[in-house]
Short mmCIF file of C-alpha atoms in Angstrom, two decimals:
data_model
loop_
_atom_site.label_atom_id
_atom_site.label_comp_id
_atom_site.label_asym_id
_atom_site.label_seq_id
_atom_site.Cartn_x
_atom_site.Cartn_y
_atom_site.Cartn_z
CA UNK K 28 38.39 -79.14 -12.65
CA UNK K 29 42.11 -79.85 -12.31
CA UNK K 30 44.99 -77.26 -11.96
CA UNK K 31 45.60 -77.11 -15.44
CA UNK K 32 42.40 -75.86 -16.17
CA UNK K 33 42.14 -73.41 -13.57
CA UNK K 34 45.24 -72.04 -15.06
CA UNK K 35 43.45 -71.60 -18.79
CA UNK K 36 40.95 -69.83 -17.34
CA UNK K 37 42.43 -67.56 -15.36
CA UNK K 38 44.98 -66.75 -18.02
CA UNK K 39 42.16 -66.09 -19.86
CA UNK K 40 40.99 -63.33 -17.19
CA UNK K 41 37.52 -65.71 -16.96
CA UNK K 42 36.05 -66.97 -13.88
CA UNK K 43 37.98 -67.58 -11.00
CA UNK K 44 36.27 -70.94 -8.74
CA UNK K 45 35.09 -69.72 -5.22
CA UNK K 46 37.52 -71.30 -2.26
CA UNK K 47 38.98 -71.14 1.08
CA UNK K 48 40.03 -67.60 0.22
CA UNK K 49 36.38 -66.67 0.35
CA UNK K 50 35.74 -67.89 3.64
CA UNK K 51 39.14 -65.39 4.65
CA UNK K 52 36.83 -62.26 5.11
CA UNK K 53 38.54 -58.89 6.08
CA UNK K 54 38.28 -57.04 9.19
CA UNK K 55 35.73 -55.23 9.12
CA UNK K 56 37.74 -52.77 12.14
CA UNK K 57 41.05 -53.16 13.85
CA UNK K 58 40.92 -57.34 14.29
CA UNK K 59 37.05 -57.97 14.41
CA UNK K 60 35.92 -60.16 11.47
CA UNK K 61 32.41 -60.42 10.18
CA UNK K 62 32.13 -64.15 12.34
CA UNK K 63 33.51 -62.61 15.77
CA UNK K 64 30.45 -59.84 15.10
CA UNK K 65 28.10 -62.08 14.38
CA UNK K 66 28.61 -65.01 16.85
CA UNK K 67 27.98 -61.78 19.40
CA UNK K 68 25.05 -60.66 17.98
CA UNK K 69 23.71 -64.50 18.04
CA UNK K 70 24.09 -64.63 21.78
CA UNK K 71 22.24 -61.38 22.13
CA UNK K 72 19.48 -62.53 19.95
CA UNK K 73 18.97 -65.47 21.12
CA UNK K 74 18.98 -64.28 25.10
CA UNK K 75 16.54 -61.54 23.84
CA UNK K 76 14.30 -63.74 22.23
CA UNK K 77 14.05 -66.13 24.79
CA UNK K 78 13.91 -64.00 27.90
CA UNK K 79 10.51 -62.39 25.92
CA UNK K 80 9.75 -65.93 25.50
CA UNK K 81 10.26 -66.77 29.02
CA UNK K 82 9.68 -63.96 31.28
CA UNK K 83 6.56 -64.54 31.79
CA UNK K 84 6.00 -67.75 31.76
CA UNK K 85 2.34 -68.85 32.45
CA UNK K 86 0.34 -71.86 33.14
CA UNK K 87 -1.72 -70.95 30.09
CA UNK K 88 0.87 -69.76 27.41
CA UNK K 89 0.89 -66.88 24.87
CA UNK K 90 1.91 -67.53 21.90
CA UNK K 91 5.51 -66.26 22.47
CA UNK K 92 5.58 -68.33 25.00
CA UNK K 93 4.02 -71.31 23.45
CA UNK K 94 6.76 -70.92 20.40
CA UNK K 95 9.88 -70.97 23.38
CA UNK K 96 8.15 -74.08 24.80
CA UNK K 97 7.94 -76.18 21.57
CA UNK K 98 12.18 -75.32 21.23
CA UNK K 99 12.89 -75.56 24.72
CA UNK K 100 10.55 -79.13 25.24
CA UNK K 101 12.06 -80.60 21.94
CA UNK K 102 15.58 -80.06 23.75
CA UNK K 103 14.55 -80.83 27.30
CA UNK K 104 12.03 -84.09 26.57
CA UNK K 105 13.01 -85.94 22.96
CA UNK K 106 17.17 -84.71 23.29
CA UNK K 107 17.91 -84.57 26.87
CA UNK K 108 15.64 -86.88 28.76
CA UNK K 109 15.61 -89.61 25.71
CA UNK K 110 19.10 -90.06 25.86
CA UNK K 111 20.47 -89.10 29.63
CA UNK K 112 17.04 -90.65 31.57
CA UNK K 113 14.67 -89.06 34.02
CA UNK K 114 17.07 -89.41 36.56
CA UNK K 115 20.13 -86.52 35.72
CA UNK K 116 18.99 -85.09 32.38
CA UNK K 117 17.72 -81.44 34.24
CA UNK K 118 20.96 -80.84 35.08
CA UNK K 119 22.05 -80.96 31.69
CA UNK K 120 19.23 -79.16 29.65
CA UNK K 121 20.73 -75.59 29.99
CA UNK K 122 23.90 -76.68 28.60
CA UNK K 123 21.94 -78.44 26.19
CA UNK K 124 19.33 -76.20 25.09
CA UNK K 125 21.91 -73.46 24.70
CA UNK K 126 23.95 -75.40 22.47
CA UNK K 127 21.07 -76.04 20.19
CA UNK K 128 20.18 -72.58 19.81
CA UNK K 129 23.81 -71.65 19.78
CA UNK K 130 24.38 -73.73 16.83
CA UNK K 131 20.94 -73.13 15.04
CA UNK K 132 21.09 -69.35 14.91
CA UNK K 133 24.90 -69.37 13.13
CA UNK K 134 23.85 -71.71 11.18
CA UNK K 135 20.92 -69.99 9.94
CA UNK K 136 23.16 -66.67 9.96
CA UNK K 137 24.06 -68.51 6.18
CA UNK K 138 20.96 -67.94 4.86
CA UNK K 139 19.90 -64.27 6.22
CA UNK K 140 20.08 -62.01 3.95
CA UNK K 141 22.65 -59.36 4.48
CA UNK K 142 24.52 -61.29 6.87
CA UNK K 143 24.86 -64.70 4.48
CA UNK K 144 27.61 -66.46 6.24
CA UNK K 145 27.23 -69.46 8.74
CA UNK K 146 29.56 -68.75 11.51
CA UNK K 147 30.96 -72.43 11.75
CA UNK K 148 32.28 -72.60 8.63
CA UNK K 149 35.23 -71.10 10.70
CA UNK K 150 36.37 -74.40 12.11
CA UNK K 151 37.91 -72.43 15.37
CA UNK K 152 34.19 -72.04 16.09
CA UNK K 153 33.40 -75.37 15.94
CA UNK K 154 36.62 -76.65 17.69
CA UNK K 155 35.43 -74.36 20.72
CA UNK K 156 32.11 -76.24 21.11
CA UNK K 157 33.51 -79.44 20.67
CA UNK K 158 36.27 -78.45 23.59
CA UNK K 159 33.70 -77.85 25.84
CA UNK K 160 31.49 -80.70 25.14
CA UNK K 161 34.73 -83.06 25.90
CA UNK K 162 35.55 -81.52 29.14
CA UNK K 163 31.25 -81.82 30.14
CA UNK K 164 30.81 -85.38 29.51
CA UNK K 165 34.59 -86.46 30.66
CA UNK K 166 33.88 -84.31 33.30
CA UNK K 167 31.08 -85.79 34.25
CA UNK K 168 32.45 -89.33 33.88
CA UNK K 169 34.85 -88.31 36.16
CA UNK K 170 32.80 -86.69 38.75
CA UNK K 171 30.52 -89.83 38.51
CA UNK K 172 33.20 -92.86 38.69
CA UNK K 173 36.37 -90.94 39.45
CA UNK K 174 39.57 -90.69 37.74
CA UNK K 175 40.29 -94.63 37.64
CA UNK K 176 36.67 -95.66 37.53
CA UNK K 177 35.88 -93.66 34.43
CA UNK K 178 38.76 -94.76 32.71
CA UNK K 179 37.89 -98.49 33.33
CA UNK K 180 34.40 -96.95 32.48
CA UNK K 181 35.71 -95.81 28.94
CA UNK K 182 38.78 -98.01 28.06
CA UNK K 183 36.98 -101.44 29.34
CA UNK K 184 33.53 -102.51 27.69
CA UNK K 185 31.37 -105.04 29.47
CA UNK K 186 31.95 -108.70 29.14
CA UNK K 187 35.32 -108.44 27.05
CA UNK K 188 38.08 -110.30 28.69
CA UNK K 189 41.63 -112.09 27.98
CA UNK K 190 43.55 -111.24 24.56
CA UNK K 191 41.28 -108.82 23.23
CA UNK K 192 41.43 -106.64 25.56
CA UNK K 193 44.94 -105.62 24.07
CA UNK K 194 43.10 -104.61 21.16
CA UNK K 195 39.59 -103.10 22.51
CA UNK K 196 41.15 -100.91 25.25
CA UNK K 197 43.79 -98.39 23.12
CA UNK K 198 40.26 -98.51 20.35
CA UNK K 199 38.22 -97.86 22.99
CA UNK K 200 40.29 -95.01 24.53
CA UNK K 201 40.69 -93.93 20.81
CA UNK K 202 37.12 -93.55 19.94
CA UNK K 203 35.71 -92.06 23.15
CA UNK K 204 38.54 -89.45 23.89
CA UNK K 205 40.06 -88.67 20.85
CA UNK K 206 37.57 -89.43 17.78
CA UNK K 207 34.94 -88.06 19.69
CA UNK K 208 35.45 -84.44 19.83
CA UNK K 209 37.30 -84.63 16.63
CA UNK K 210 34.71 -85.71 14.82
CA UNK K 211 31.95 -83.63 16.69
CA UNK K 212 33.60 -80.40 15.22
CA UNK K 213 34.56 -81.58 12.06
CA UNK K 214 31.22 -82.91 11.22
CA UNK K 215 30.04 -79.64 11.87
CA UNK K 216 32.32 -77.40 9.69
CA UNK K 217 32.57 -79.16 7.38
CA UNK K 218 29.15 -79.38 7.17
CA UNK K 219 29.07 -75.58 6.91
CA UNK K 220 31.76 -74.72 5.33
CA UNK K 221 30.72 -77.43 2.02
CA UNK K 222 27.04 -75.61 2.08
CA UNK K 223 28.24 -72.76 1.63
CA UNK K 224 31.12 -73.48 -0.90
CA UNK K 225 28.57 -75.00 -2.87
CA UNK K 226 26.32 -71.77 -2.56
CA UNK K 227 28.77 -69.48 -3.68
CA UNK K 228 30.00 -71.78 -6.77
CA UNK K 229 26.61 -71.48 -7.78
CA UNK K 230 25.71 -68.14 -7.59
CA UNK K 231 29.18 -66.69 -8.75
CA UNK K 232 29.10 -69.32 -11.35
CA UNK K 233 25.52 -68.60 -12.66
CA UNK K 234 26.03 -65.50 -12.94
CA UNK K 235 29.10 -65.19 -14.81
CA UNK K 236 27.79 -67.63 -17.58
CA UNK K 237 24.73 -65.34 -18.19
CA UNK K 238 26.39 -61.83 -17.57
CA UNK K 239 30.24 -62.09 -18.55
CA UNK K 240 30.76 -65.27 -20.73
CA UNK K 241 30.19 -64.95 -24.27
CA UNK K 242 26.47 -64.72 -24.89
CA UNK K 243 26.08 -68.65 -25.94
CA UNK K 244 22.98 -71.27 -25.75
CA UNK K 245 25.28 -73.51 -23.78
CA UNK K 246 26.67 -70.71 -21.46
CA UNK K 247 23.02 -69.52 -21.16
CA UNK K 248 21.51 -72.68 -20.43
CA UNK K 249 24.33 -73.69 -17.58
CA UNK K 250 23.91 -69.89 -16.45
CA UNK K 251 20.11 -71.02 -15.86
CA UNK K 252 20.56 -74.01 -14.28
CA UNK K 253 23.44 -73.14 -11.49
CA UNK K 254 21.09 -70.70 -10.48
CA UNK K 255 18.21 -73.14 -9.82
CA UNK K 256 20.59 -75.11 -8.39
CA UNK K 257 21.26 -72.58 -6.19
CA UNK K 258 17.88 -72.91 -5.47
CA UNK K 259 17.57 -76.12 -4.41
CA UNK K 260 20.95 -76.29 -3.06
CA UNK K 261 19.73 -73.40 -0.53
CA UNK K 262 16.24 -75.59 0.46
CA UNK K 263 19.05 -78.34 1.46
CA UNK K 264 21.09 -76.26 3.29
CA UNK K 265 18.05 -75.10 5.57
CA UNK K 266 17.72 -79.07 6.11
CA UNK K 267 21.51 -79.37 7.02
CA UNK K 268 21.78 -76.39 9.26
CA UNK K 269 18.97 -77.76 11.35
CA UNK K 270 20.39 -81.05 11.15
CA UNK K 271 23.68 -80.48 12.35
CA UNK K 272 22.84 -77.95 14.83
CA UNK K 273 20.26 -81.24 16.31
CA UNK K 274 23.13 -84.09 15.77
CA UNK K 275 25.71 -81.70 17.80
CA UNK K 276 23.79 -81.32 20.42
CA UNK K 277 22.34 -85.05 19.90
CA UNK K 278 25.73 -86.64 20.47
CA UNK K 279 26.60 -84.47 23.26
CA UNK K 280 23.63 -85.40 25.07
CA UNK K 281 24.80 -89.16 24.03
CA UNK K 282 27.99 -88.89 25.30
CA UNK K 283 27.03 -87.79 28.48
CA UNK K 284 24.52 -89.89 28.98
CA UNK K 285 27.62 -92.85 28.35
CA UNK K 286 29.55 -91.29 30.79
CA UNK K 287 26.92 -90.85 33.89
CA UNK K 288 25.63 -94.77 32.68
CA UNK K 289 26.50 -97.26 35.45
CA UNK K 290 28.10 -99.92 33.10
CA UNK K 291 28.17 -99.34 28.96
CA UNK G 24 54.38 -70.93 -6.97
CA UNK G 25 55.74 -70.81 -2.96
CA UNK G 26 53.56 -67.81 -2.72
CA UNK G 27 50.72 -69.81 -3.63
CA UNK G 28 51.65 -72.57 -1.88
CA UNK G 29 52.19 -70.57 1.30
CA UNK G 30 48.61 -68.79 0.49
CA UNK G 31 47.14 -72.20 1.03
CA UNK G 32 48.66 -73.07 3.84
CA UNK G 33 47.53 -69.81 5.48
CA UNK G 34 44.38 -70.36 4.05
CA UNK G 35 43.80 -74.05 4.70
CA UNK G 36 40.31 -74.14 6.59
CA UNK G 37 40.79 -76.78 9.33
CA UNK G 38 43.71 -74.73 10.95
CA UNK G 39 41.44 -72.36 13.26
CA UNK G 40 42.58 -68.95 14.56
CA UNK G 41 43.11 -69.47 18.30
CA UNK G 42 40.96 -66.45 18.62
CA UNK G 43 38.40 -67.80 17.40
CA UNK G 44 37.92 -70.84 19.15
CA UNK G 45 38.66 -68.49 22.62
CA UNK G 46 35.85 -66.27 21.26
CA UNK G 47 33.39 -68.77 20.61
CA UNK G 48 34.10 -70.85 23.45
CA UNK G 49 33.72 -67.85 25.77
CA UNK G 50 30.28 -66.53 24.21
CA UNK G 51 28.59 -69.60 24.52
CA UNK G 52 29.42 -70.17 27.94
CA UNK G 53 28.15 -66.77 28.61
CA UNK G 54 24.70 -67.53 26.73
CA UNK G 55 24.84 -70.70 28.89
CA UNK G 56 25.23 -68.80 32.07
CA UNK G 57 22.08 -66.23 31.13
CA UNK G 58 20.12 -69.18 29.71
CA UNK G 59 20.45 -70.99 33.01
CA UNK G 60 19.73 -68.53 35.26
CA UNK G 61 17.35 -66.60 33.36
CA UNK G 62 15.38 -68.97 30.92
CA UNK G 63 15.21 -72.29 32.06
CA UNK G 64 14.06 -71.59 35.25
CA UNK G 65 10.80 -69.62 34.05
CA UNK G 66 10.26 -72.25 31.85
CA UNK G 67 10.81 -74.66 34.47
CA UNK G 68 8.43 -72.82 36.81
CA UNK G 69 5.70 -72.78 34.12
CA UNK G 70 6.06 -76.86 33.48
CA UNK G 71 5.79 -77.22 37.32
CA UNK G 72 2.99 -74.91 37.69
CA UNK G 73 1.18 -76.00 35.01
CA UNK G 74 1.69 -79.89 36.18
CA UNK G 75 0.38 -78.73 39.68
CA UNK G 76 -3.05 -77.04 38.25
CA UNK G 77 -3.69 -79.99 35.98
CA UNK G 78 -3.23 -82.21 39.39
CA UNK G 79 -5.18 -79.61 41.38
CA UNK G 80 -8.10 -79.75 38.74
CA UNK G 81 -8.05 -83.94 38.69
CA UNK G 82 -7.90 -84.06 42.76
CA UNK G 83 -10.87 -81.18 42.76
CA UNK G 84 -12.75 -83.28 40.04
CA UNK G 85 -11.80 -86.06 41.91
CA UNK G 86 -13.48 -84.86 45.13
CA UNK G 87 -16.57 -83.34 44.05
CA UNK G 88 -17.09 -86.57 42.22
CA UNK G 89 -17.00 -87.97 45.49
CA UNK G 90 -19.03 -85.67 47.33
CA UNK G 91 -22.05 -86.39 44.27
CA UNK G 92 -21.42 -90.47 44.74
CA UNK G 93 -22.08 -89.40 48.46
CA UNK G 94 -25.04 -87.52 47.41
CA UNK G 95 -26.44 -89.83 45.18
CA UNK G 96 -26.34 -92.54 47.41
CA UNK G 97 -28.02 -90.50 50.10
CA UNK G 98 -30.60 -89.47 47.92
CA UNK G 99 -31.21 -93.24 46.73
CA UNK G 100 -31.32 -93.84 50.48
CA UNK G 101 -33.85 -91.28 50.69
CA UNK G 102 -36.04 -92.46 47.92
CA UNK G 103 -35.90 -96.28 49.44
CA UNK G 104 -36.58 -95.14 52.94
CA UNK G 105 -39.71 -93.48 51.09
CA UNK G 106 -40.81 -96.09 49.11
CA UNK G 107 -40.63 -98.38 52.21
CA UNK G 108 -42.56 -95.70 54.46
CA UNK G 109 -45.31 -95.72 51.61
CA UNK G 110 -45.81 -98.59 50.87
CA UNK G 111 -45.78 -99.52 54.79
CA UNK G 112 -48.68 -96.79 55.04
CA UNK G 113 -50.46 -98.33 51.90
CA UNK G 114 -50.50 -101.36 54.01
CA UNK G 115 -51.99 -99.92 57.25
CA UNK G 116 -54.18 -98.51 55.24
CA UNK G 117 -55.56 -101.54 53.57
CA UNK G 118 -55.01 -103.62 57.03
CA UNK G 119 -56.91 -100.65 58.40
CA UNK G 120 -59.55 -100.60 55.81
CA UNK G 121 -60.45 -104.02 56.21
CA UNK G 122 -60.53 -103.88 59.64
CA UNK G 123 -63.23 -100.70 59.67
CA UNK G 124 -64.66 -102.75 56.97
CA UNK G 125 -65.02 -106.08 59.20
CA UNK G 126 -66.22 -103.60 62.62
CA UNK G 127 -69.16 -101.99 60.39
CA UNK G 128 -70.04 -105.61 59.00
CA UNK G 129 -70.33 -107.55 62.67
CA UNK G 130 -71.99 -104.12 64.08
CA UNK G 131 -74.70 -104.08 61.22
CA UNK G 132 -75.16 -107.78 61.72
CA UNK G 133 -75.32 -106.91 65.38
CA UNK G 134 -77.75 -103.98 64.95
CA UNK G 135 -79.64 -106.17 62.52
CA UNK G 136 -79.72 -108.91 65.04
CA UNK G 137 -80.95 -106.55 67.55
CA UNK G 138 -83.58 -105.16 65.21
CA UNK G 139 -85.18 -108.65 64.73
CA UNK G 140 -84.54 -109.76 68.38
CA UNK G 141 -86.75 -106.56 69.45
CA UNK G 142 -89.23 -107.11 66.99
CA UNK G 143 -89.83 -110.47 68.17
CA UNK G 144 -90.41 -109.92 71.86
CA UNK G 145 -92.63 -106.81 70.75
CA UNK G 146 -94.47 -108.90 68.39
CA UNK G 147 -94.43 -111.85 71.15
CA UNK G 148 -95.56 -108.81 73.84
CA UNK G 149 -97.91 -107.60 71.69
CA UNK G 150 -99.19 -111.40 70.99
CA UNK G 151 -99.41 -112.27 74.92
CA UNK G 152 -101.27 -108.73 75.35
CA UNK G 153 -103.90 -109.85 72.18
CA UNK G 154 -104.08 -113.70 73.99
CA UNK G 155 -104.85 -112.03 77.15
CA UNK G 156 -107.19 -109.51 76.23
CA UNK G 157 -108.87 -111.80 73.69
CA UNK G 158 -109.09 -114.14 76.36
CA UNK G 159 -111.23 -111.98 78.09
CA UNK G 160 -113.42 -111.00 75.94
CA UNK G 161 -114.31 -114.15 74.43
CA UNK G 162 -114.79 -115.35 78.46
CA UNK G 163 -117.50 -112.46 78.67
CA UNK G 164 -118.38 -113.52 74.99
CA UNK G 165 -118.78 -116.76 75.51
CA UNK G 166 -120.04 -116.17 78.98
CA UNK G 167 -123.05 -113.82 77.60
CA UNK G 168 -123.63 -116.41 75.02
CA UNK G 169 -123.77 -119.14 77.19
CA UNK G 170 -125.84 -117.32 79.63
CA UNK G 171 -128.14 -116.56 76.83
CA UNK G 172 -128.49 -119.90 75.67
CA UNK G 173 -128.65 -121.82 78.72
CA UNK G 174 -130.33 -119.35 80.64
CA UNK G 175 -128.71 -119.94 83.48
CA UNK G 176 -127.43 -116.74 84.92
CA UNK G 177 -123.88 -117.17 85.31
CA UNK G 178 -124.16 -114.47 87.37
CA UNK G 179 -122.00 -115.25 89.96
CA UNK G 180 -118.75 -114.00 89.77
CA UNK G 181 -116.84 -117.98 91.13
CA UNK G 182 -118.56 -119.96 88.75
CA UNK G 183 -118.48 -117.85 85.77
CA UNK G 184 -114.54 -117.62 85.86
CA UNK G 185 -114.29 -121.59 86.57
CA UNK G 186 -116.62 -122.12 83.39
CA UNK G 187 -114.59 -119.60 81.08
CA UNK G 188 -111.24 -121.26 82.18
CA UNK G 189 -112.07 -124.59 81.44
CA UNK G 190 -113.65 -123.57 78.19
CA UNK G 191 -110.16 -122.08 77.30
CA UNK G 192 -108.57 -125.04 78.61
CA UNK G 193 -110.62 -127.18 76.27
CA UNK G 194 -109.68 -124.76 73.74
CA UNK G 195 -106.20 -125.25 74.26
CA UNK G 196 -105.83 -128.78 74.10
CA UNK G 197 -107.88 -129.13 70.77
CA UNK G 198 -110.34 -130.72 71.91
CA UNK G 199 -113.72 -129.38 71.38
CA UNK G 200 -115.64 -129.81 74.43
CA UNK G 201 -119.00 -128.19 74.12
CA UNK G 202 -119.04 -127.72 70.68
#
């Protein structure tokens, strides 16, 4: 749909396309926007929940317990200790573990009822997380090799030497401080922010072909499918926000596991 | 047109509000700080307790298997020693048996031999007593007869006695002397 279009249409007084406007929601008092609410109440769910979960914590578990061992195991044991080894991953898996959840609840805040809005489709959101996930695993590089050591560690890969060094080292130092947390936050709101773009095209769209358009077979008919499509466009989006939620904290765990490795 | 432009701008989705990145920053780091110090642990506690039954229960499986190796083999012991001590008694008793059997044999042979031995010298007493009394009589037989026949009175005691012995000496030798 190009600009020209768009202008028919709303000329017209017909449908106007969902876009970044939509994501602008008002205050809902003073300065506090719907995402500021909500990324609060995730923390105090998710603390709730797994506190019950936790507290206590038996040799033979309930079944509250048994559910906040299959999340917190699949962090600690297939995220954590798969990519950091035996040998430092504990002292990662809060950071970890949090961040999954973190990310898994706002993501799933999108498909709620009532509250229908993932939280990183805000990109500040998402630039936060990635912030801190640079400073832990350049942090930990550092606090591992030092200042000079981990930049060797970074900048210089194994068994390169003479002329291409020119080239590998400002790629290297590119890709591992730069790219990195760039693309850790972009992945994820864009992610987001797409999923839910397409949700509300769908259901906007769908239902202005079959309640304000002219009553038509074809308007009827496209009315029909964008709301199966909304459908199936919702079954993805339970896929993605899982998905991104594991590949975030995935490729953190990665990255710190590159930065406490003795050589690359 | 520069309204909408501007709109767009403001709008544009990758610019974040500095407030929001502060905000989100800050309230994951303080569900990090409650899930650390509150969460993992108990977790933690429960993987650590639960590793230390499951290697409590295979060390206490572990020894009372031991202790009923230890018992078996005792009672095996047990059984051997028994077999040995019976069949060591089933041997006495046969080496026994055959012995009593062997000590009753030789003392019936011996009683049996003692039984004939006795019956000969009775028989051979008995025999002597018959030849001696038999000897007298026929002497006062044979004497009377002889007496009879002869006429002779053989009388006197000397001669009579001389006559009888050399009739039984006669006798004795097979030869028939008077007759």
């Amino acid at each position: 749909m190009n600009a020209g279009t768009l202008a028919v249409i709303k000329a017209e007084g017909g449908f106007t396309p969902p876009g970044p406007a939509d994501f602008d929601l008002p205050p809902i008092f003073a300065e506090v926007t719907k995402p500021m609410v909500m990324i609060s109440l995730s923390v105090l769910l998710i603390f709730g929940l797994f506190y019950a979960m936790s507290r206590r914590a038996e040799v033979v578990p309930g079944r509250l317990q048994f559910a906040g061992e299959f999340v917190y195991s699949g962090v600690r044991n297939s995220v954590a200790r798969e990519s950091i080894g035996s040998e430092h991953f504990m002292k990662f898996v809060p950071y970890l573990f949090s961040l999954f959840l973190f990310v898994l609840v706002n993501n799933y805040f999108g498909m709620i009822p009532l509250v229908q809005f993932p939280t990183f489709s805000h990109s500040g959101y998402a630039y936060g997380l990635a912030v801190l996930s640079w400073l832990l695993y350049n942090g930990v590089g550092i606090w591992k090799h030092g200042a000079l050591g981990y930049l060797k560690h970074v900048a210089v890969p194994a068994g390169v030497g003479g002329a291409m060094l020119l080239l590998i080292v400002p790629l290297e130092i590119l890709s591992n401080i730069v790219v990195r947390p760039v693309t850790l936050a972009l992945r994820l709101f864009a992610n987001m922010f797409a999923g839910h773009l397409l949700l509300i095209l769908f259901a906007l769209g769908g239902e202005y072909l079959l309640f304000e358009a002219d009553v038509t077979a074809l308007n009827l008919l496209g009315g029909v499918g964008a709301i199966v499509m909304f459908f199936l466009v919702s079954a993805l989006e339970l896929l993605v926000m899982f998905l991104q939620a594991y590949v975030f904290t995935l490729l953190t765990a990665m990255y710190v596991a590159g930065a406490v490795s003795e050589e690359h | 047109m520069t309204d909408s432009i501007r709109a767009a701008e403001e709008l544009n989705p990758l610019v974040p509000h500095l407030s929001e990145i502060i905000l989100g920053a800050a309230w994951f780091l303080i569900l990090l700080v409650l899930i650390w110090k509150f969460v993992v642990p108990n977790f933690e506690k429960a993987y650590a307790e639960r590793t230390a039954a499951i290697e409590g229960g295979i060390a206490q499986a572990e020894t009372k298997q031991a202790e009923a190796d230890a018992k078996l083999a005792e009672l095996e012991s047990q059984l051997s020693e028994a077999r040995h001590e019976a069949a060591r008694i089933r041997e006495e008793a046969r080496e026994q048996g055959a012995a009593i059997i062997a000590e009753m044999r030789q003392q019936a042979q011996e009683e049996s031999a003692r039984i004939v031995e006795h019956g000969k010298t009775q028989i051979e007493a008995e025999r002597q007593q018959a030849v001696t009394s038999l000897r007298a009589e026929v002497g006062a037989l044979a004497t009377g007869l002889a007496g009879r026949i002869v006429g002779e009175s053989l009388d006197d005691e000397a001669r009579q006695s001389r006559v009888v012995e050399r009739f039984l000496a006669d006798l004795e030798s097979g030869t028939p002397g008077v007759n």
